[in-house]
Coordinates of C-alpha atoms and ligand atoms in Angstrom, one line a residue:
M233 CA -1.1 2.5 -47.8
A234 CA -3.9 0.0 -47.7
E235 CA -7.3 1.6 -48.1
S236 CA -8.3 0.5 -44.6
D237 CA -5.4 2.4 -43.1
V238 CA -6.5 5.7 -44.5
A239 CA -8.6 7.8 -42.1
T240 CA -11.9 8.7 -43.8
N241 CA -13.9 11.7 -42.8
D242 CA -16.4 9.8 -40.6
K243 CA -14.1 7.1 -39.1
V244 CA -11.8 7.7 -36.2
I245 CA -8.9 5.3 -35.9
I246 CA -8.5 4.0 -32.3
F247 CA -4.9 3.5 -31.3
D248 CA -4.6 1.6 -28.1
T249 CA -1.4 2.1 -26.1
T250 CA -2.4 0.3 -22.9
L251 CA 0.5 -2.1 -23.4
R252 CA 3.0 0.7 -23.9
D253 CA 2.1 4.0 -22.3
G254 CA -0.3 2.2 -20.0
E255 CA 2.5 -0.1 -18.9
Q256 CA 4.6 3.0 -18.1
S257 CA 2.1 3.8 -15.2
A258 CA 4.0 3.8 -12.0
G259 CA 3.5 0.5 -10.2
A260 CA 2.5 -1.3 -13.3
G261 CA 4.3 -4.3 -14.9
L262 CA 2.8 -7.2 -16.9
T263 CA 4.2 -10.6 -17.6
P264 CA 4.4 -11.7 -21.3
D265 CA 1.4 -14.0 -20.7
E266 CA -0.7 -11.1 -19.3
K267 CA 0.3 -8.8 -22.2
M268 CA -0.9 -11.5 -24.6
R269 CA -4.2 -11.8 -22.8
I270 CA -4.8 -8.1 -23.0
A271 CA -3.8 -8.1 -26.7
R272 CA -6.4 -10.8 -27.4
Q273 CA -9.1 -8.8 -25.7
L274 CA -8.1 -5.6 -27.6
Q275 CA -8.5 -7.7 -30.8
K276 CA -12.1 -8.6 -29.7
L277 CA -12.7 -5.0 -28.8
G278 CA -11.8 -4.2 -32.4
V279 CA -9.2 -1.5 -31.9
D280 CA -7.5 -0.4 -35.1
V281 CA -3.9 -0.2 -33.7
I282 CA -2.3 -2.0 -30.8
E283 CA 0.9 -0.4 -29.6
A284 CA 2.3 -3.7 -28.2
G285 CA 5.3 -2.2 -26.4
F286 CA 8.7 -0.6 -26.8
A287 CA 10.8 -3.3 -28.3
A288 CA 14.2 -1.8 -27.6
S289 CA 13.4 -1.1 -23.9
S290 CA 14.1 -4.6 -22.6
P291 CA 14.4 -8.2 -23.8
G292 CA 11.0 -9.0 -22.2
D293 CA 9.3 -6.2 -24.0
F294 CA 10.9 -7.3 -27.3
E295 CA 9.6 -10.8 -26.8
A296 CA 6.1 -9.7 -25.9
V297 CA 5.8 -7.4 -28.9
Q298 CA 7.1 -10.2 -31.1
A299 CA 4.6 -12.7 -29.7
I300 CA 1.7 -10.3 -30.2
A301 CA 2.9 -9.4 -33.7
R302 CA 3.0 -13.1 -34.6
E303 CA -0.4 -14.0 -33.1
I304 CA -2.8 -11.1 -33.4
K305 CA -4.5 -10.7 -36.8
G306 CA -6.7 -7.7 -37.7
P307 CA -5.3 -4.7 -35.9
I308 CA -2.1 -3.0 -36.9
I309 CA 0.7 -3.9 -34.4
A310 CA 3.0 -1.0 -33.6
S311 CA 6.2 -0.8 -31.6
L312 CA 7.5 2.4 -30.2
A313 CA 11.1 3.4 -31.0
R314 CA 13.2 6.4 -30.1
A315 CA 14.4 8.3 -33.2
V316 CA 17.7 6.4 -33.1
P317 CA 18.8 3.6 -35.5
G318 CA 19.1 0.8 -32.9
D319 CA 15.5 1.4 -31.6
I320 CA 14.1 1.5 -35.1
D321 CA 15.8 -1.7 -36.1
A322 CA 14.7 -3.4 -32.9
A323 CA 11.1 -2.3 -33.4
W324 CA 11.1 -3.8 -36.9
E325 CA 12.7 -7.0 -35.8
A326 CA 9.9 -7.4 -33.2
I327 CA 7.0 -6.6 -35.5
K328 CA 8.2 -7.8 -38.9
D329 CA 6.0 -11.0 -38.7
A330 CA 2.8 -9.0 -38.0
E331 CA 0.0 -9.1 -40.6
R332 CA 0.1 -5.2 -40.5
P333 CA 3.2 -3.8 -38.9
R334 CA 3.8 -0.2 -37.9
I335 CA 6.9 1.6 -36.5
H336 CA 6.1 4.5 -34.3
T337 CA 9.1 6.7 -33.7
F338 CA 9.3 9.8 -31.6
L339 CA 11.6 12.7 -30.6
S340 CA 11.2 15.8 -28.4
T341 CA 10.6 19.1 -30.1
S342 CA 9.7 21.7 -27.5
E343 CA 12.4 24.2 -26.5
I344 CA 12.4 23.0 -23.0
H345 CA 12.9 19.4 -24.0
M346 CA 15.4 20.2 -26.7
A347 CA 17.5 22.2 -24.3
H348 CA 17.3 20.0 -21.2
Q349 CA 16.4 16.5 -22.3
M350 CA 18.0 16.3 -25.7
R351 CA 20.7 19.0 -25.3
K352 CA 20.4 19.6 -29.1
G353 CA 19.4 22.5 -31.4
A354 CA 16.4 22.5 -33.6
E355 CA 18.3 21.7 -36.8
D356 CA 19.8 18.6 -35.2
I357 CA 16.4 17.5 -34.1
L358 CA 14.9 18.0 -37.5
G359 CA 17.8 15.9 -39.0
M360 CA 17.2 13.1 -36.4
A361 CA 13.5 13.1 -37.1
V362 CA 13.9 12.9 -40.9
D363 CA 16.6 10.2 -40.5
A364 CA 14.5 8.2 -38.2
V365 CA 11.5 8.2 -40.5
T366 CA 13.7 7.5 -43.5
R367 CA 15.2 4.5 -41.7
A368 CA 11.9 3.2 -40.6
K369 CA 10.6 3.4 -44.2
T370 CA 13.4 1.1 -45.3
H371 CA 11.7 -1.6 -43.2
C372 CA 8.0 -0.8 -43.3
D373 CA 5.4 1.3 -45.2
D374 CA 3.4 2.2 -42.2
V375 CA 5.4 4.8 -40.1
E376 CA 4.1 7.1 -37.4
F377 CA 6.1 10.0 -36.1
S378 CA 5.4 11.8 -32.8
P379 CA 7.0 15.2 -31.9
M380 CA 7.1 14.8 -28.2
D381 CA 5.8 17.7 -26.1
A382 CA 4.1 19.2 -29.2
T383 CA 1.8 21.4 -27.2
R384 CA 4.7 23.3 -25.7
T385 CA 6.5 23.4 -29.1
D386 CA 6.6 26.6 -31.2
P387 CA 3.8 26.0 -33.7
E388 CA 5.7 27.4 -36.7
W389 CA 8.6 25.1 -36.0
L390 CA 6.2 22.2 -35.4
Y391 CA 4.6 22.7 -38.8
K392 CA 8.0 22.7 -40.5
L393 CA 9.0 19.5 -38.8
V394 CA 5.7 17.8 -39.5
E395 CA 6.1 18.7 -43.2
A396 CA 9.6 17.3 -43.3
V397 CA 8.7 13.9 -41.7
I398 CA 5.7 13.6 -44.1
D399 CA 8.1 14.2 -47.0
A400 CA 10.4 11.5 -45.5
G401 CA 7.4 9.1 -45.6
A402 CA 5.5 9.3 -42.3
T403 CA 2.0 8.1 -42.9
T404 CA 0.7 9.1 -39.5
V405 CA 1.7 12.3 -37.6
N406 CA 0.8 12.2 -34.0
I407 CA 0.5 15.5 -32.0
P408 CA 1.1 14.6 -28.4
D409 CA 0.1 16.7 -25.4
T410 CA 2.8 14.9 -23.5
V411 CA 2.4 16.7 -20.2
G412 CA -1.3 17.3 -20.3
Y413 CA -0.8 21.0 -20.5
S414 CA -3.3 22.0 -23.2
N415 CA -7.0 22.7 -23.1
P416 CA -9.7 21.9 -25.6
E417 CA -9.8 25.4 -27.2
E418 CA -6.0 25.6 -27.6
F419 CA -5.5 22.0 -28.6
G420 CA -8.3 22.2 -31.2
A421 CA -6.7 25.4 -32.6
L422 CA -3.3 23.6 -32.8
I423 CA -4.8 20.7 -34.8
K424 CA -6.5 23.2 -37.1
G425 CA -3.1 25.0 -37.4
V426 CA -1.5 21.7 -38.5
F427 CA -4.1 21.3 -41.3
D428 CA -3.9 24.9 -42.4
N429 CA -0.1 25.3 -42.3
V430 CA 1.4 22.0 -43.4
P431 CA 1.2 21.9 -47.2
N432 CA 1.5 18.0 -47.5
I433 CA -0.8 17.2 -44.6
D434 CA -3.2 15.4 -46.9
K435 CA -0.6 12.6 -47.3
A436 CA -0.8 11.6 -43.6
T437 CA -3.4 10.8 -41.0
V438 CA -3.4 13.3 -38.1
S439 CA -3.4 11.6 -34.7
V440 CA -3.5 12.9 -31.1
H441 CA -2.1 11.5 -27.9
C442 CA -3.3 13.4 -24.8
H443 CA -2.2 13.0 -21.2
N444 CA -4.5 13.7 -18.4
D445 CA -2.5 15.9 -15.9
L446 CA -5.4 18.5 -15.8
G447 CA -8.2 15.9 -16.3
L448 CA -8.6 17.2 -19.9
A449 CA -7.2 14.3 -22.0
A450 CA -10.6 13.0 -23.4
A451 CA -11.9 16.6 -23.9
N452 CA -8.7 17.6 -25.7
S453 CA -8.8 14.4 -27.9
L454 CA -12.4 15.2 -28.9
A455 CA -11.6 18.8 -29.7
A456 CA -8.9 17.5 -32.0
V457 CA -11.5 15.3 -33.7
E458 CA -13.7 18.3 -34.2
N459 CA -10.7 19.9 -36.0
G460 CA -10.0 17.0 -38.3
A461 CA -7.8 14.6 -36.4
R462 CA -8.7 11.0 -37.4
Q463 CA -6.7 8.9 -35.0
V464 CA -7.0 9.0 -31.2
E465 CA -4.5 7.4 -29.0
G466 CA -5.3 6.4 -25.4
C467 CA -5.5 3.6 -22.9
I468 CA -8.2 1.4 -21.4
N469 CA -9.3 2.9 -18.0
G470 CA -7.1 6.0 -18.8
L471 CA -3.9 4.3 -17.7
G472 CA -0.5 5.8 -18.6
E473 CA 2.3 7.9 -17.4
R474 CA 1.5 10.1 -14.3
A475 CA -2.2 10.9 -14.5
G476 CA -2.6 8.7 -17.5
N477 CA -3.7 9.0 -21.1
A478 CA -7.1 9.7 -22.6
S479 CA -9.5 6.9 -21.5
L480 CA -10.3 5.2 -24.8
E481 CA -13.8 4.1 -23.5
E482 CA -14.7 7.7 -22.8
V483 CA -13.5 8.9 -26.3
I484 CA -15.2 6.0 -28.1
M485 CA -18.6 6.5 -26.3
A486 CA -18.5 10.3 -26.7
L487 CA -18.1 9.8 -30.4
E488 CA -20.8 7.2 -30.4
T489 CA -23.4 8.9 -28.2
R490 CA -22.8 12.4 -29.6
N491 CA -22.3 11.4 -33.3
D492 CA -24.8 14.2 -34.0
H493 CA -22.1 16.6 -32.8
Y494 CA -18.9 15.0 -33.9
G495 CA -20.0 13.4 -37.2
A496 CA -17.3 10.8 -36.9
K497 CA -16.9 7.6 -34.8
S498 CA -14.9 4.5 -34.3
D499 CA -15.6 0.9 -35.5
I500 CA -15.2 -0.4 -31.9
N501 CA -17.3 -3.4 -30.7
T502 CA -18.6 -1.3 -27.8
E503 CA -20.0 -4.3 -25.9
E504 CA -16.4 -5.4 -25.3
I505 CA -15.6 -2.2 -23.4
G506 CA -16.7 -3.6 -20.0
P507 CA -14.8 -6.9 -20.3
S508 CA -11.7 -5.0 -21.6
S509 CA -11.8 -2.6 -18.7
R510 CA -12.2 -5.3 -16.1
L511 CA -9.4 -7.4 -17.6
V512 CA -7.0 -4.4 -17.6
A513 CA -7.9 -3.4 -14.1
D514 CA -7.4 -6.9 -12.9
L515 CA -4.0 -7.6 -14.6
F516 CA -2.6 -4.1 -13.9
G517 CA -3.9 -4.2 -10.3
F518 CA -5.4 -0.8 -10.6
A519 CA -9.0 -0.8 -9.4
I520 CA -11.5 1.3 -11.2
Q521 CA -13.0 4.2 -9.2
P522 CA -16.8 3.6 -8.7
N523 CA -17.8 6.9 -10.4
K524 CA -15.5 6.4 -13.4
A525 CA -17.4 7.3 -16.6
I526 CA -18.6 4.3 -18.7
V527 CA -16.9 1.5 -16.7
G528 CA -17.2 2.5 -13.0
Q529 CA -19.6 0.3 -11.0
N530 CA -21.8 3.3 -10.3
A531 CA -21.8 4.5 -14.0
F532 CA -25.3 3.0 -14.5
R533 CA -26.7 3.0 -11.0
H534 CA -29.3 5.5 -9.9
G535 CA -29.1 6.6 -6.3
S536 CA -31.7 9.2 -5.7
G537 CA -35.4 8.3 -5.4
I538 CA -36.4 11.1 -7.9
H539 CA -34.0 9.7 -10.5
Q540 CA -35.1 6.1 -9.9
D541 CA -38.8 7.0 -10.2
A542 CA -38.2 8.8 -13.5
Y543 CA -35.9 6.1 -14.8
I544 CA -38.4 3.4 -14.1
K545 CA -41.0 5.4 -16.1
E546 CA -38.7 6.1 -19.0
R547 CA -35.0 4.9 -19.0
T548 CA -33.8 7.8 -21.2
T549 CA -34.8 10.4 -18.5
F550 CA -31.5 9.7 -16.7
E551 CA -29.5 7.4 -19.0
I552 CA -27.8 8.6 -22.2
M553 CA -26.3 5.2 -23.1
E554 CA -27.7 1.7 -22.8
P555 CA -25.6 -0.1 -20.2
E556 CA -25.6 -3.2 -22.4
S557 CA -24.0 -1.3 -25.2
V558 CA -20.8 -1.1 -23.2
G559 CA -21.0 -4.7 -22.0
W560 CA -22.5 -3.9 -18.6
R561 CA -24.1 -7.1 -17.3
G562 CA -25.0 -6.0 -13.8
E563 CA -25.0 -8.4 -11.0
A564 CA -27.5 -10.9 -12.3
I565 CA -27.5 -14.1 -10.3
V566 CA -26.8 -16.8 -12.9
M567 CA -25.6 -19.9 -11.1
G568 CA -26.1 -21.7 -7.9
K569 CA -24.7 -24.7 -6.0
L570 CA -26.7 -27.1 -8.1
S571 CA -25.4 -25.9 -11.5
G572 CA -23.3 -28.5 -13.3
R573 CA -20.2 -28.6 -15.5
A574 CA -22.2 -27.9 -18.7
G575 CA -24.0 -24.9 -17.1
L576 CA -20.6 -23.5 -15.9
R577 CA -19.0 -24.0 -19.3
S578 CA -21.9 -22.3 -21.1
R579 CA -22.0 -19.3 -18.8
L580 CA -18.3 -18.8 -18.9
G581 CA -18.6 -19.1 -22.7
D582 CA -21.1 -16.2 -22.6
L583 CA -18.5 -14.2 -20.7
G584 CA -15.9 -14.8 -23.3
Y585 CA -13.9 -17.7 -21.6
E586 CA -13.6 -20.8 -23.8
L587 CA -12.4 -23.7 -21.5
S588 CA -10.8 -26.9 -22.6
D589 CA -12.0 -30.1 -20.8
E590 CA -8.9 -30.1 -18.7
E591 CA -9.4 -26.5 -17.6
L592 CA -13.0 -27.2 -16.8
T593 CA -12.0 -30.2 -14.7
D594 CA -9.5 -28.0 -12.8
L595 CA -11.9 -25.2 -12.3
F596 CA -15.1 -27.0 -11.4
P597 CA -14.2 -28.0 -7.8
K598 CA -13.2 -24.4 -7.1
Y599 CA -16.5 -23.3 -8.5
K600 CA -18.3 -25.8 -6.2
I601 CA -16.5 -24.5 -3.1
L602 CA -17.5 -20.9 -4.1
A603 CA -21.1 -21.9 -4.7
D604 CA -21.3 -23.6 -1.3
Q605 CA -19.9 -20.5 0.4
K606 CA -22.0 -18.0 -1.6
R607 CA -25.1 -19.9 -2.6
E608 CA -25.7 -17.4 -5.5
V609 CA -22.9 -16.9 -8.0
T610 CA -22.9 -13.8 -10.2
D611 CA -21.1 -13.0 -13.4
F612 CA -18.7 -10.9 -11.4
D613 CA -17.9 -13.8 -9.1
L614 CA -17.2 -16.0 -12.2
Q615 CA -14.9 -13.4 -13.6
A616 CA -13.1 -13.2 -10.2
L617 CA -12.8 -17.0 -10.2
M618 CA -11.3 -17.0 -13.8
S619 CA -8.8 -14.2 -12.8
E620 CA -7.7 -16.4 -9.9
Q621 CA -7.4 -19.4 -12.1
H622 CA -5.2 -17.5 -14.6
R623 CA -3.0 -16.1 -11.9
F624 CA -2.2 -19.5 -10.6
S625 CA -2.0 -21.4 -13.9
D626 CA 0.7 -19.0 -15.3
T627 CA 3.6 -21.4 -16.0
D628 CA 6.1 -18.5 -15.6
L629 CA 5.1 -18.1 -12.0
Q630 CA 6.9 -20.0 -9.2
Y631 CA 5.4 -20.1 -5.7
R632 CA 1.9 -21.5 -5.1
F633 CA -0.4 -20.8 -2.3
E634 CA -1.5 -24.0 -0.6
G635 CA -3.2 -23.0 2.7
V636 CA -3.3 -20.6 5.6
K637 CA -4.5 -20.6 9.2
V638 CA -4.5 -17.5 11.5
E639 CA -5.2 -16.6 15.1
A640 CA -6.1 -13.0 15.4
G641 CA -8.0 -10.4 17.4
D642 CA -7.1 -8.0 20.2
M643 CA -6.7 -10.7 22.8
V644 CA -3.8 -12.6 21.2
T645 CA -0.6 -11.9 19.3
P646 CA -1.6 -12.3 15.7
T647 CA -0.1 -15.5 14.4
A648 CA -0.3 -17.1 10.9
T649 CA 0.7 -20.6 9.6
V650 CA 1.1 -20.6 5.9
T651 CA 1.8 -23.5 3.5
V652 CA 3.4 -22.6 0.1
G653 CA 4.5 -24.8 -2.8
T654 CA 8.0 -23.9 -3.9
P655 CA 9.4 -23.9 -7.5
E656 CA 11.4 -27.0 -6.5
G657 CA 8.1 -28.9 -6.0
E658 CA 8.3 -29.0 -2.2
S659 CA 5.6 -27.9 0.2
K660 CA 6.8 -25.7 3.0
T661 CA 4.9 -24.6 6.2
V662 CA 6.0 -21.7 8.4
T663 CA 4.4 -20.0 11.4
S664 CA 5.0 -16.4 12.2
K665 CA 3.7 -13.6 14.4
G666 CA 2.9 -10.1 13.2
T667 CA 1.3 -6.8 14.1
G668 CA -2.0 -8.1 12.6
P669 CA -3.1 -11.2 10.7
V670 CA -2.0 -9.9 7.3
D671 CA 1.4 -8.9 8.6
A672 CA 1.8 -12.3 10.2
V673 CA 0.9 -14.0 6.8
C674 CA 3.4 -11.9 4.9
K675 CA 6.1 -12.5 7.4
A676 CA 5.5 -16.3 7.2
I677 CA 5.7 -16.2 3.4
D678 CA 8.9 -14.1 3.6
Q679 CA 10.5 -16.9 5.4
I680 CA 9.6 -19.4 2.7
V681 CA 10.4 -17.4 -0.4
D682 CA 13.9 -16.5 -1.4
Q683 CA 13.1 -12.8 -2.1
S684 CA 13.3 -9.6 -0.1
C685 CA 10.7 -6.9 -0.6
N686 CA 8.6 -4.2 1.3
L687 CA 4.9 -4.2 1.2
T688 CA 3.9 -0.6 0.1
E689 CA 0.2 -0.9 -0.6
F690 CA -2.7 -3.1 0.6
A691 CA -6.3 -2.7 -0.6
V692 CA -9.4 -4.9 -0.4
A693 CA -12.4 -4.5 -2.6
S694 CA -15.5 -6.7 -2.8
V695 CA -16.5 -8.1 -6.1
T696 CA -20.2 -8.0 -5.4
D697 CA -22.4 -6.6 -2.7
G698 CA -23.2 -8.8 0.4
I699 CA -21.5 -10.2 3.4
D700 CA -20.5 -13.4 1.5
A701 CA -18.9 -11.5 -1.4
I702 CA -15.5 -12.4 -2.8
G703 CA -12.9 -10.0 -1.5
E704 CA -10.2 -9.0 -4.0
V705 CA -6.9 -8.0 -2.4
T706 CA -4.4 -5.8 -4.3
I707 CA -0.9 -5.7 -2.9
R708 CA 2.1 -3.8 -4.1
V709 CA 5.7 -4.6 -3.0
E710 CA 8.9 -2.8 -3.7
D711 CA 12.2 -4.5 -4.4
S712 CA 15.6 -3.3 -3.2
N713 CA 16.0 -1.2 -6.4
G714 CA 12.8 0.7 -5.8
H715 CA 10.8 -1.1 -8.5
I716 CA 7.2 -1.8 -7.6
Y717 CA 5.2 -5.0 -8.4
A718 CA 1.4 -5.6 -8.0
G719 CA -0.2 -8.8 -6.8
R720 CA -3.8 -9.8 -6.7
G721 CA -5.7 -12.5 -5.0
G722 CA -9.4 -13.2 -4.5
D723 CA -11.4 -15.4 -2.0
T724 CA -14.4 -15.1 0.2
D725 CA -11.9 -15.1 3.1
I726 CA -9.8 -12.0 2.9
I727 CA -6.8 -13.5 4.8
V728 CA -6.7 -16.2 2.1
A729 CA -7.0 -13.5 -0.6
S730 CA -4.2 -11.6 1.1
A731 CA -1.8 -14.6 1.1
K732 CA -2.6 -15.3 -2.5
A733 CA -2.0 -11.6 -3.5
Y734 CA 1.3 -11.5 -1.7
I735 CA 2.5 -14.7 -3.3
N736 CA 1.3 -13.4 -6.7
A737 CA 3.3 -10.1 -6.2
I738 CA 6.4 -12.1 -5.3
N739 CA 6.0 -14.3 -8.3
R740 CA 5.6 -11.3 -10.6
M741 CA 8.6 -9.7 -9.0
S742 CA 10.8 -12.7 -9.9
V743 CA 9.5 -12.7 -13.5
L744 CA 9.7 -9.0 -14.1
G745 CA 12.6 -7.9 -11.9
P746 CA 15.5 -8.9 -14.2
D747 CA 13.8 -7.1 -17.1
Q748 CA 13.8 -3.6 -15.5
T749 CA 15.7 -1.1 -17.5
E750 CA 15.6 2.7 -17.5
L751 CA 16.0 4.2 -21.0
T752 CA 17.0 7.8 -21.7
F753 CA 17.6 9.7 -24.9
S754 CA 21.2 10.4 -24.2
E755 CA 22.4 6.7 -24.6
Ligands
KIV819 O1 3.3 11.2 -24.3 C1 4.0 11.1 -25.3 O2 4.4 12.1 -25.9 C2 4.3 9.8 -25.8 C3 5.0 9.7 -27.1 C4 6.0 8.6 -27.2 C5 3.9 9.5 -28.2 O3 4.0 8.8 -25.2
ZN820 ZN1 2.4 9.4 -23.7

């Protein structure tokens, strides 16, 4: 093991699984280009490990893991693999060009999973686990093993299995609370039990991976750190299966803010937390709740007069972290209608967007329209503009929004005329009626695109305060196989934003649809 891979007493390794467990969130699904953008941001954030995907799960995931492994330098790039030879070989094939590759293999170990999911006895499971790690070791030095559903696994049997996989060469053993069943006291005791009862535990880093079914994922992860765990797995914004994983931003900032208590922390560039959170929310199409710790829009706002008064006298009366330390930039007005190309380029550079001359030429007229509509343009507006730009410059995507006109209100039958650019390079215009203007817009688009789907979710949020704010619309559609795809669109006119979001969802359905596979352990 390279020295930097070894957990030291005061460093907690941050293992980001937004692109794997996060992508397993129901209603999520990212294009390869979106995965790469998130991986680049995770690199800036300074995570130690990026779990880039599950290479054997689909050709699309394989390609995304491979592309990330080839481009991203610095963090370890991991691929998940079931404890079966085909998955382990596929994981290696995808990550072998990484500067620092890791194979992460897993297998269920609780009685309930062994009986019903695996339909195998403990000795068979032990053999599969050891064989999987042994095979992974033939490819790669850095091997992580996870006994799935560890918190419902008999501890004595768990210790025996952990010892065996370390003997086989696992360099990280991850103890997952797969179903979010544990609590801080019990989970801390389990981690202590691993240290006290596994004789070769000093040869591996102990990691934890907590799900949030009871809202305890971050607390359980921190209890594990108190008991010696030195890798924490989680997702940005707490995404993941069901109620999600531990929110990495919460764990990182708890370690940072209460270092007096934990005595260990991460090496994360915390100022990149805000931009990472916003990018992930945008690309996954899952808005952040306003009161979400660290990254919610109210996280650093003081509502009551008593608080405001004290805060103005002395910030620390009601603030335990500096908002800037997590990349909070507030809603500062930074640009206006007179700002030029150089000003726009420079401000976007501050926000982390480096634009080529061509990109700037393409963006500038859109910025001017926005500045005319809004007069004052904030950083949040610029981020929304950039999201919009990325959504429609993705070359994998097919249909393009060109224009919309609606007649609506309670004195007419809502009618929409929509113009869409097709993949064949044509421009098609269709008029349709609906129960409301958005329904009419979607029905018109349905007639243009060659896809059938049902709209299952429609939500509007405003990017900033004020009547002239950009409205961001999130739409989810379901295809005939029950798969769900998100689409987002932003504009100061929410009908325009809705049309863009619906087209974005349809485009993402056509890119992601053919790649949907359901893996089980019995294959
Ligand atoms: O929740 C879980 O147990 C997992 C494993 C694959 C680590 O995601
Ligand atoms: Zn998980």
